[in-house]
């Protein structure tokens, strides 16, 4: 009876022991999923403990039941410690493996965790290059470790890390100086490599160029630093010492340093005047120079000299200095002029001056009713040479200027010779003395010298 009782207790104790082992095994299984090898070892240990317990003889069961349970529990505890150690090692190995590329991690067994860690770090490539990298004293732009081939003009982060700017990159290497891109030119700063806008700069080969708001190179007449320059439409270079037509059709002069010129300026062997406000060439005007003297400029803008008409008066400008002459007498084409304090020229009232004035018109065509150098008739030449008023325009009116004398071969120089009757003359000439005269003969002819022996006057009057 006691034997049965002990056997039941043994069986009951055995059941509790097996249940405890099963619970512990289940817990170990949950914590050791990551490492199949270690879990297998733990299960083997538990199974061994179970075999030991089941192989105990009946005669020993009563005496060793407690010892068997303690042994089984101790065995399970030992397996648990081993399992936990293996799990910790496996977890460490898993963390190392997850930090590496997948192909490297999968190639290393868990049992070689420490070796795998060293090997994986040695095989890890250098971090990818991105953005600007200074290599061999040259800035190179990388995009996810790659360098773009060819030339590119791009809006990139600045090299100094402050915002973005435009750069020109050639096979990854940043460029500087004047560079061609998309059919035009840009300038990139030699220090920052950024695109230069709104600047007048000297290129890497020494020429000067102007760049606009969008960085593009400029041509034509352009304003810069309070003045104007001209840039050639083909070479884009600054134009020096040239008289050029602007893009809007006006003409301007540019000096040694390329700056637009004003005032009196020399060009192509003569002088012109350029307005200080508009910079335009001045035509048909009397202007004061930048040094204070006054000059007269003609229809084509060129400076004038000699006798010139200005606002109804005659002036004389020195052929060497181009200055207006005052308080002096000059003779031009045989006619003597007196220049007053204002430079206004008046013909000196003497015979020689009047005769010489008429002689200066030789070759001018006969024009009926003409009394200017554009063309003369006979009485028109007399009126112009002697400065007669409108009351003495015709031959008949001119016969009333003095007494009539008939010894025509002895007519003095400057006398007026008339042909026809005293009250109805039909022609007039100016005596040169010694039987010759100057006159405007007839339509189809020109002002020329005539002779009394061939065409004899009727009478004369002294002037």
Short mmCIF file of C-alpha atoms in Angstrom, two decimals:
data_model
loop_
_atom_site.label_atom_id
_atom_site.label_comp_id
_atom_site.label_asym_id
_atom_site.label_seq_id
_atom_site.Cartn_x
_atom_site.Cartn_y
_atom_site.Cartn_z
CA UNK A 1 0.00 0.00 0.00
CA UNK A 2 2.81 2.36 0.83
CA UNK A 3 4.56 1.25 -2.30
CA UNK A 4 1.56 2.32 -4.38
CA UNK A 5 1.38 5.54 -2.46
CA UNK A 6 4.99 6.30 -3.04
CA UNK A 7 4.61 5.39 -6.69
CA UNK A 8 1.69 7.80 -7.05
CA UNK A 9 3.71 10.52 -5.38
CA UNK A 10 6.55 9.71 -7.68
CA UNK A 11 4.29 9.90 -10.67
CA UNK A 12 2.78 13.13 -9.41
CA UNK A 13 6.19 14.61 -8.73
CA UNK A 14 7.35 13.47 -12.10
CA UNK A 15 4.41 15.24 -13.73
CA UNK A 16 5.19 18.49 -11.96
CA UNK A 17 8.83 18.17 -12.93
CA UNK A 18 7.97 17.56 -16.57
CA UNK A 19 5.57 20.51 -16.54
CA UNK A 20 8.27 22.77 -15.07
CA UNK A 21 10.76 21.61 -17.64
CA UNK A 22 8.24 22.22 -20.44
CA UNK A 23 7.53 25.76 -19.22
CA UNK A 24 11.22 26.58 -18.97
CA UNK A 25 11.83 25.07 -22.40
CA UNK A 26 9.06 27.17 -23.89
CA UNK A 27 10.57 30.35 -22.43
CA UNK A 28 14.00 29.39 -23.69
CA UNK A 29 12.54 28.72 -27.13
CA UNK A 30 10.99 32.22 -27.28
CA UNK A 31 14.25 33.94 -26.32
CA UNK A 32 16.49 31.90 -28.60
CA UNK A 33 14.66 32.09 -31.95
CA UNK A 34 17.52 34.19 -33.37
CA UNK A 35 20.03 31.40 -32.80
CA UNK A 36 18.90 27.95 -33.92
CA UNK A 37 22.16 26.27 -32.89
CA UNK A 38 22.05 27.48 -29.28
CA UNK A 39 18.32 26.64 -28.93
CA UNK A 40 19.02 23.16 -30.15
CA UNK A 41 21.67 22.73 -27.47
CA UNK A 42 19.26 23.88 -24.75
CA UNK A 43 16.57 21.45 -25.88
CA UNK A 44 19.08 18.62 -25.89
CA UNK A 45 20.02 19.43 -22.31
CA UNK A 46 16.38 19.37 -21.23
CA UNK A 47 15.77 16.10 -23.04
CA UNK A 48 18.83 14.61 -21.37
CA UNK A 49 17.46 15.61 -18.00
CA UNK A 50 14.18 13.98 -18.85
CA UNK A 51 15.91 10.74 -19.93
CA UNK A 52 17.82 10.63 -16.69
CA UNK A 53 14.65 11.05 -14.72
CA UNK A 54 12.69 8.38 -16.64
CA UNK A 55 15.51 5.89 -16.46
CA UNK A 56 15.50 5.91 -12.66
CA UNK A 57 14.43 2.57 -11.18
CA UNK A 58 11.30 2.16 -9.13
CA UNK A 59 13.31 1.20 -6.14
CA UNK A 60 15.13 4.50 -6.28
CA UNK A 61 12.09 6.66 -6.95
CA UNK A 62 11.06 7.14 -3.39
CA UNK A 63 14.52 7.98 -2.22
CA UNK A 64 15.57 10.24 -5.01
CA UNK A 65 12.41 12.04 -6.07
CA UNK A 66 13.39 15.34 -4.55
CA UNK A 67 16.92 14.96 -5.76
CA UNK A 68 15.65 14.19 -9.29
CA UNK A 69 13.52 17.29 -9.39
CA UNK A 70 16.32 19.46 -8.08
CA UNK A 71 18.67 17.93 -10.64
CA UNK A 72 16.24 18.55 -13.46
CA UNK A 73 15.66 22.12 -12.36
CA UNK A 74 19.40 22.63 -12.02
CA UNK A 75 19.91 21.21 -15.49
CA UNK A 76 17.26 23.48 -16.93
CA UNK A 77 18.80 26.50 -15.14
CA UNK A 78 22.18 25.67 -16.62
CA UNK A 79 20.60 25.45 -20.06
CA UNK A 80 18.83 28.74 -19.49
CA UNK A 81 22.10 30.48 -18.62
CA UNK A 82 23.76 29.01 -21.65
CA UNK A 83 20.79 30.01 -23.82
CA UNK A 84 20.79 33.59 -22.51
CA UNK A 85 24.53 33.89 -23.15
CA UNK A 86 24.09 32.55 -26.67
CA UNK A 87 21.14 34.91 -27.27
CA UNK A 88 23.14 37.95 -26.12
CA UNK A 89 25.97 36.95 -28.44
CA UNK A 90 23.52 36.46 -31.31
CA UNK A 91 21.92 39.87 -30.74
CA UNK A 92 25.31 41.59 -30.82
CA UNK A 93 26.10 39.78 -34.05
CA UNK A 94 22.74 40.86 -35.52
CA UNK A 95 23.38 44.57 -34.75
CA UNK A 96 26.78 44.46 -36.41
CA UNK A 97 25.34 42.68 -39.43
CA UNK A 98 22.53 45.25 -39.86
CA UNK A 99 25.03 48.18 -40.14
CA UNK A 100 26.70 46.66 -43.20
CA UNK A 101 25.53 46.22 -46.82
CA UNK A 102 23.24 43.14 -47.05
CA UNK A 103 25.62 41.01 -49.06
CA UNK A 104 28.43 41.45 -46.53
CA UNK A 105 26.21 40.65 -43.50
CA UNK A 106 24.72 37.47 -44.97
CA UNK A 107 28.14 36.11 -45.84
CA UNK A 108 29.30 35.90 -42.17
CA UNK A 109 28.08 33.09 -39.81
CA UNK A 110 26.72 34.12 -36.41
CA UNK A 111 29.35 32.05 -34.63
CA UNK A 112 32.03 34.40 -36.00
CA UNK A 113 30.45 37.61 -34.64
CA UNK A 114 33.67 39.28 -33.49
CA UNK A 115 35.56 38.31 -36.67
CA UNK A 116 32.58 39.42 -38.77
CA UNK A 117 32.59 42.85 -37.11
CA UNK A 118 36.24 43.52 -37.99
CA UNK A 119 35.86 42.17 -41.49
CA UNK A 120 32.69 44.21 -42.15
CA UNK A 121 34.28 47.50 -41.04
CA UNK A 122 37.27 46.90 -43.28
CA UNK A 123 35.01 46.29 -46.26
CA UNK A 124 32.82 49.41 -45.70
CA UNK A 125 33.46 51.92 -48.66
CA UNK A 126 34.23 55.62 -48.05
CA UNK A 127 31.09 57.77 -47.70
CA UNK A 128 29.72 59.09 -51.03
CA UNK A 129 30.88 62.57 -52.13
CA UNK A 130 28.17 65.14 -52.53
CA UNK A 131 28.36 68.86 -53.38
CA UNK A 132 31.61 70.81 -53.62
CA UNK A 133 34.88 68.99 -52.86
CA UNK A 134 38.31 70.64 -53.00
CA UNK A 135 40.61 68.25 -54.83
CA UNK A 136 44.12 69.22 -55.85
CA UNK A 137 43.28 72.90 -55.28
CA UNK A 138 40.32 72.63 -57.62
CA UNK A 139 36.68 72.68 -56.64
CA UNK A 140 34.75 69.73 -58.05
CA UNK A 141 31.00 69.21 -57.83
CA UNK A 142 29.69 65.70 -56.99
CA UNK A 143 26.15 64.40 -57.15
CA UNK A 144 25.73 61.17 -55.15
CA UNK A 145 29.35 60.32 -55.73
CA UNK A 146 29.23 61.05 -59.46
CA UNK A 147 30.84 63.79 -61.56
CA UNK A 148 28.78 65.06 -64.46
CA UNK A 149 30.62 64.89 -67.77
CA UNK A 150 30.75 67.81 -70.23
CA UNK A 151 29.99 71.48 -69.52
CA UNK A 152 27.00 72.58 -67.49
CA UNK A 153 25.70 75.99 -66.41
CA UNK A 154 23.78 75.36 -63.21
CA UNK A 155 22.22 77.03 -60.18
CA UNK A 156 24.05 75.31 -57.31
CA UNK A 157 24.72 75.76 -53.59
CA UNK A 158 27.57 78.23 -53.18
CA UNK A 159 31.04 76.97 -52.37
CA UNK A 160 31.09 79.07 -49.18
CA UNK A 161 27.79 77.56 -48.10
CA UNK A 162 25.80 80.78 -48.25
CA UNK A 163 22.79 80.34 -50.50
CA UNK A 164 22.86 79.44 -54.20
CA UNK A 165 24.44 80.95 -57.30
CA UNK A 166 25.17 80.24 -60.95
CA UNK A 167 28.31 78.28 -61.82
CA UNK A 168 29.88 76.89 -64.98
CA UNK A 169 31.25 73.38 -64.45
CA UNK A 170 33.42 71.51 -66.96
CA UNK A 171 33.61 67.76 -66.27
CA UNK A 172 32.87 68.54 -62.64
CA UNK A 173 35.52 71.25 -62.24
CA UNK A 174 34.29 74.80 -61.60
CA UNK A 175 35.37 77.45 -64.14
CA UNK A 176 36.30 81.14 -63.76
CA UNK A 177 36.86 84.16 -66.02
CA UNK A 178 35.00 84.96 -69.25
CA UNK A 179 33.37 81.80 -70.58
CA UNK A 180 31.17 81.02 -73.58
CA UNK A 181 27.81 79.40 -72.94
CA UNK A 182 24.67 79.04 -75.07
CA UNK A 183 25.79 81.43 -77.81
CA UNK A 184 26.85 84.26 -75.49
CA UNK A 185 29.45 84.93 -72.80
CA UNK A 186 29.41 85.17 -69.01
CA UNK A 187 32.04 86.08 -66.44
CA UNK A 188 32.69 84.00 -63.32
CA UNK A 189 34.60 85.48 -60.38
CA UNK A 190 38.16 84.16 -60.02
CA UNK A 191 37.76 83.73 -56.24
CA UNK A 192 34.13 82.79 -55.60
CA UNK A 193 33.52 81.25 -59.06
CA UNK A 194 30.02 82.75 -58.99
CA UNK A 195 28.47 84.39 -62.07
CA UNK A 196 29.20 88.14 -62.26
CA UNK A 197 26.20 90.44 -62.91
CA UNK A 198 26.17 94.19 -63.66
CA UNK A 199 29.89 94.66 -63.84
CA UNK A 200 32.59 96.06 -66.09
CA UNK A 201 35.53 93.68 -65.86
CA UNK A 202 38.87 92.85 -67.35
CA UNK A 203 39.00 89.35 -68.82
CA UNK A 204 41.71 86.76 -68.26
CA UNK A 205 43.35 87.89 -71.53
CA UNK A 206 43.28 91.62 -70.70
CA UNK A 207 40.31 93.03 -72.65
CA UNK A 208 37.44 94.86 -70.99
CA UNK A 209 33.83 93.72 -71.18
CA UNK A 210 30.48 94.71 -69.68
CA UNK A 211 28.02 92.18 -68.24
CA UNK A 212 24.32 92.90 -67.63
CA UNK A 213 21.58 92.05 -65.11
CA UNK A 214 21.39 88.41 -66.18
CA UNK A 215 25.15 88.07 -66.47
CA UNK A 216 25.18 88.13 -70.27
CA UNK A 217 27.86 90.08 -72.10
CA UNK A 218 26.74 93.44 -73.54
CA UNK A 219 27.36 95.23 -76.86
CA UNK A 220 26.66 98.66 -78.35
CA UNK A 221 26.62 101.93 -76.41
CA UNK A 222 26.15 101.14 -72.70
CA UNK A 223 26.08 103.25 -69.54
CA UNK A 224 28.54 102.43 -66.77
CA UNK A 225 29.73 104.40 -63.71
CA UNK A 226 28.17 107.69 -64.79
CA UNK A 227 29.48 107.68 -68.37
CA UNK A 228 29.07 105.65 -71.56
CA UNK A 229 31.20 103.12 -73.41
CA UNK A 230 30.79 101.32 -76.71
CA UNK A 231 31.30 97.57 -77.03
CA UNK A 232 31.80 96.01 -80.44
CA UNK A 233 28.79 93.98 -81.61
CA UNK A 234 30.99 91.10 -82.82
CA UNK A 235 33.99 90.97 -80.46
CA UNK A 236 32.21 92.50 -77.42
CA UNK A 237 35.44 94.38 -76.69
CA UNK A 238 35.43 97.96 -75.48
CA UNK A 239 35.88 100.42 -78.35
CA UNK A 240 38.61 103.05 -77.89
CA UNK A 241 39.39 106.11 -80.07
CA UNK A 242 36.52 105.72 -82.46
CA UNK A 243 33.62 107.68 -83.89
CA UNK A 244 30.75 105.23 -84.13
CA UNK A 245 27.05 104.96 -84.79
CA UNK A 246 25.04 103.67 -81.83
CA UNK A 247 22.41 100.95 -81.95
CA UNK A 248 19.73 103.68 -82.16
CA UNK A 249 21.42 105.55 -85.06
CA UNK A 250 23.19 108.52 -83.43
CA UNK A 251 26.93 109.12 -83.72
CA UNK A 252 29.29 109.37 -80.73
CA UNK A 253 33.00 109.72 -80.15
CA UNK A 254 34.89 107.51 -77.69
CA UNK A 255 38.34 108.33 -76.30
CA UNK A 256 41.57 106.61 -75.28
CA UNK A 257 40.02 104.95 -72.24
CA UNK A 258 36.79 104.09 -74.05
CA UNK A 259 34.74 106.82 -72.38
CA UNK A 260 32.29 108.85 -74.43
CA UNK A 261 33.59 112.33 -75.31
CA UNK A 262 32.02 115.80 -75.08
CA UNK A 263 33.02 119.33 -76.06
CA UNK A 264 35.44 120.08 -78.91
CA UNK A 265 37.20 116.91 -80.02
CA UNK A 266 39.62 116.13 -82.83
CA UNK A 267 38.74 113.34 -85.23
CA UNK A 268 40.07 112.44 -88.70
CA UNK A 269 42.10 115.64 -89.14
CA UNK A 270 39.37 118.07 -88.12
CA UNK A 271 37.29 119.01 -85.07
CA UNK A 272 33.74 118.35 -83.98
CA UNK A 273 31.67 119.44 -81.02
CA UNK A 274 29.72 116.95 -78.88
CA UNK A 275 27.01 118.21 -76.56
CA UNK A 276 27.82 117.71 -72.84
CA UNK A 277 24.24 116.65 -72.07
CA UNK A 278 23.26 114.46 -74.99
CA UNK A 279 26.77 113.46 -76.18
CA UNK A 280 25.49 114.05 -79.72
CA UNK A 281 27.48 115.74 -82.47
CA UNK A 282 26.44 119.38 -82.94
CA UNK A 283 25.78 120.67 -86.47
CA UNK A 284 25.28 124.29 -87.63
CA UNK A 285 26.03 125.93 -84.35
CA UNK A 286 28.39 128.34 -82.67
CA UNK A 287 29.59 126.77 -79.42
CA UNK A 288 31.93 127.51 -76.55
CA UNK A 289 34.58 124.88 -76.00
CA UNK A 290 35.48 123.22 -72.71
CA UNK A 291 38.43 125.67 -72.43
CA UNK A 292 36.28 128.77 -73.06
CA UNK A 293 36.85 129.69 -76.72
CA UNK A 294 34.07 129.88 -79.29
CA UNK A 295 33.96 127.96 -82.56
CA UNK A 296 31.56 127.61 -85.49
CA UNK A 297 30.51 124.16 -86.76
CA UNK A 298 28.93 123.47 -90.15
CA UNK A 299 26.28 121.21 -91.73
CA UNK A 300 28.33 118.05 -91.30
CA UNK A 301 29.52 118.98 -87.81
CA UNK A 302 33.01 119.96 -88.92
CA UNK A 303 34.65 123.07 -87.52
CA UNK A 304 34.67 126.07 -89.91
CA UNK A 305 37.29 128.66 -90.78
CA UNK A 306 37.58 131.74 -93.06
CA UNK A 307 34.64 134.02 -93.82
CA UNK A 308 31.42 132.51 -92.53
CA UNK A 309 27.83 133.64 -92.21
CA UNK A 310 26.16 133.29 -88.80
CA UNK A 311 22.77 134.77 -87.88
CA UNK A 312 22.84 137.40 -90.64
CA UNK A 313 26.42 138.60 -89.97
CA UNK A 314 29.77 137.77 -91.54
CA UNK A 315 32.64 136.64 -89.33
CA UNK A 316 36.16 135.52 -89.98
CA UNK A 317 37.65 132.45 -88.29
CA UNK A 318 41.39 131.90 -88.35
CA UNK A 319 42.31 128.87 -90.55
CA UNK A 320 44.96 127.74 -88.05
CA UNK A 321 43.31 128.27 -84.67
CA UNK A 322 39.64 128.25 -85.82
CA UNK A 323 39.09 131.20 -83.48
CA UNK A 324 36.95 134.18 -84.42
CA UNK A 325 39.12 137.18 -85.33
CA UNK A 326 38.26 140.62 -83.89
CA UNK A 327 39.65 144.16 -84.18
CA UNK A 328 41.60 143.42 -87.33
CA UNK A 329 41.58 143.74 -91.14
CA UNK A 330 41.75 140.72 -93.42
CA UNK A 331 41.74 140.32 -97.19
CA UNK A 332 39.88 137.37 -98.65
CA UNK A 333 39.87 136.75 -102.41
CA UNK A 334 41.14 140.27 -102.97
CA UNK A 335 38.47 141.91 -100.84
CA UNK A 336 39.51 143.72 -97.70
CA UNK A 337 37.39 143.38 -94.56
CA UNK A 338 37.49 145.12 -91.24
CA UNK A 339 36.58 142.96 -88.21
CA UNK A 340 35.14 144.96 -85.33
CA UNK A 341 35.27 144.31 -81.60
CA UNK A 342 32.61 141.56 -81.94
CA UNK A 343 34.26 140.05 -85.01
CA UNK A 344 31.61 141.27 -87.42
CA UNK A 345 33.21 141.73 -90.86
CA UNK A 346 32.60 144.81 -93.04
CA UNK A 347 34.00 145.39 -96.51
CA UNK A 348 36.45 148.25 -96.48
CA UNK A 349 35.06 151.06 -98.74
CA UNK A 350 37.82 151.36 -101.32
CA UNK A 351 38.04 150.72 -105.02
CA UNK A 352 40.49 147.86 -104.88
CA UNK A 353 38.36 145.92 -102.43
CA UNK A 354 35.25 146.32 -104.58
CA UNK A 355 36.99 145.35 -107.79
CA UNK A 356 38.65 142.37 -106.14
CA UNK A 357 35.34 141.28 -104.75
CA UNK A 358 33.87 141.21 -108.25
CA UNK A 359 36.91 139.41 -109.65
CA UNK A 360 36.50 136.68 -107.02
CA UNK A 361 33.28 135.60 -108.77
CA UNK A 362 34.83 134.79 -112.14
CA UNK A 363 33.38 131.58 -113.48
CA UNK A 364 30.02 131.97 -111.74
CA UNK A 365 27.17 131.35 -114.19
CA UNK A 366 25.02 134.14 -115.57
CA UNK A 367 21.55 134.02 -113.99
CA UNK A 368 18.83 136.47 -115.01
CA UNK A 369 17.96 138.57 -111.93
CA UNK A 370 20.76 136.92 -109.89
CA UNK A 371 22.73 138.95 -107.31
CA UNK A 372 24.48 136.27 -105.22
CA UNK A 373 27.41 133.93 -105.77
CA UNK A 374 24.84 131.34 -106.83
CA UNK A 375 24.49 133.32 -110.07
CA UNK A 376 24.65 136.94 -111.31
CA UNK A 377 23.26 139.13 -114.03
CA UNK A 378 25.25 142.29 -114.96
CA UNK A 379 23.64 144.72 -112.51
CA UNK A 380 23.43 141.99 -109.81
CA UNK A 381 27.23 141.61 -109.87
CA UNK A 382 27.66 145.39 -109.42
CA UNK A 383 25.13 145.49 -106.57
CA UNK A 384 26.85 142.58 -104.74
CA UNK A 385 30.45 143.80 -105.23
CA UNK A 386 29.70 147.37 -104.12
CA UNK A 387 27.22 146.47 -101.41
CA UNK A 388 24.44 148.56 -102.94
CA UNK A 389 20.95 148.62 -101.51
CA UNK A 390 17.71 147.57 -103.16
CA UNK A 391 17.25 151.07 -104.62
CA UNK A 392 20.19 150.44 -106.94
CA UNK A 393 19.38 146.97 -108.19
CA UNK A 394 18.90 147.63 -111.95
CA UNK A 395 21.22 149.17 -114.59
CA UNK A 396 18.96 152.20 -115.00
CA UNK A 397 18.99 152.88 -111.23
CA UNK A 398 22.79 152.54 -111.11
CA UNK A 399 23.31 155.22 -113.79
CA UNK A 400 22.08 157.80 -111.27
CA UNK A 401 24.98 157.15 -108.85
CA UNK A 402 27.25 159.80 -110.45
CA UNK A 403 28.04 162.08 -113.39
CA UNK A 404 28.40 160.53 -116.85
CA UNK A 405 31.84 160.60 -118.52
CA UNK A 406 32.43 159.61 -122.14
CA UNK A 407 36.21 159.10 -122.42
CA UNK A 408 35.75 155.40 -121.77
CA UNK A 409 39.34 154.40 -122.64
CA UNK A 410 40.52 156.45 -119.67
CA UNK A 411 37.96 155.11 -117.21
CA UNK A 412 39.75 154.47 -113.88
CA UNK A 413 39.75 151.23 -111.95
CA UNK A 414 36.48 150.77 -110.10
CA UNK A 415 34.40 153.01 -112.38
CA UNK A 416 31.06 151.68 -113.65
CA UNK A 417 30.95 151.28 -117.43
CA UNK A 418 27.52 151.50 -119.12
CA UNK A 419 26.44 150.30 -122.57
CA UNK A 420 23.53 152.10 -124.32
CA UNK A 421 21.92 155.51 -123.94
CA UNK A 422 22.24 157.76 -120.89
CA UNK A 423 18.63 157.20 -119.92
CA UNK A 424 18.28 153.63 -121.16
CA UNK A 425 21.48 151.56 -120.62
CA UNK A 426 21.20 147.83 -121.35
CA UNK A 427 24.46 146.59 -119.79
CA UNK A 428 26.98 147.48 -117.04
CA UNK A 429 30.54 146.41 -116.18
CA UNK A 430 33.23 147.27 -113.60
CA UNK A 431 36.39 148.92 -114.96
CA UNK A 432 39.78 147.33 -114.24
CA UNK A 433 41.64 150.25 -115.91
CA UNK A 434 43.62 150.15 -119.13
CA UNK A 435 40.56 149.34 -121.27
CA UNK A 436 39.53 146.11 -119.48
CA UNK A 437 36.61 145.28 -117.24
CA UNK A 438 34.85 142.41 -115.34
CA UNK A 439 31.20 141.67 -116.07
CA UNK A 440 28.42 139.05 -116.30
CA UNK A 441 27.83 139.10 -120.10
CA UNK A 442 24.66 137.21 -121.02
CA UNK A 443 22.65 134.02 -120.50
CA UNK A 444 24.74 130.91 -121.12
CA UNK A 445 27.97 132.71 -120.18
CA UNK A 446 29.85 133.24 -116.89
CA UNK A 447 31.41 136.16 -114.99
CA UNK A 448 34.65 137.04 -116.82
CA UNK A 449 36.98 139.78 -118.04
CA UNK A 450 36.06 141.84 -121.17
CA UNK A 451 37.89 144.37 -123.39
CA UNK A 452 36.76 147.79 -124.56
CA UNK A 453 38.37 147.32 -127.99
CA UNK A 454 36.02 144.42 -128.68
CA UNK A 455 32.92 145.61 -126.87
CA UNK A 456 33.13 149.34 -126.25
CA UNK A 457 31.17 150.99 -123.36
CA UNK A 458 29.12 154.19 -124.00
CA UNK A 459 30.04 156.12 -120.81
CA UNK A 460 31.15 155.66 -117.19
CA UNK A 461 30.63 157.09 -113.70
CA UNK A 462 33.16 157.19 -110.87
CA UNK A 463 32.28 155.44 -107.64
#
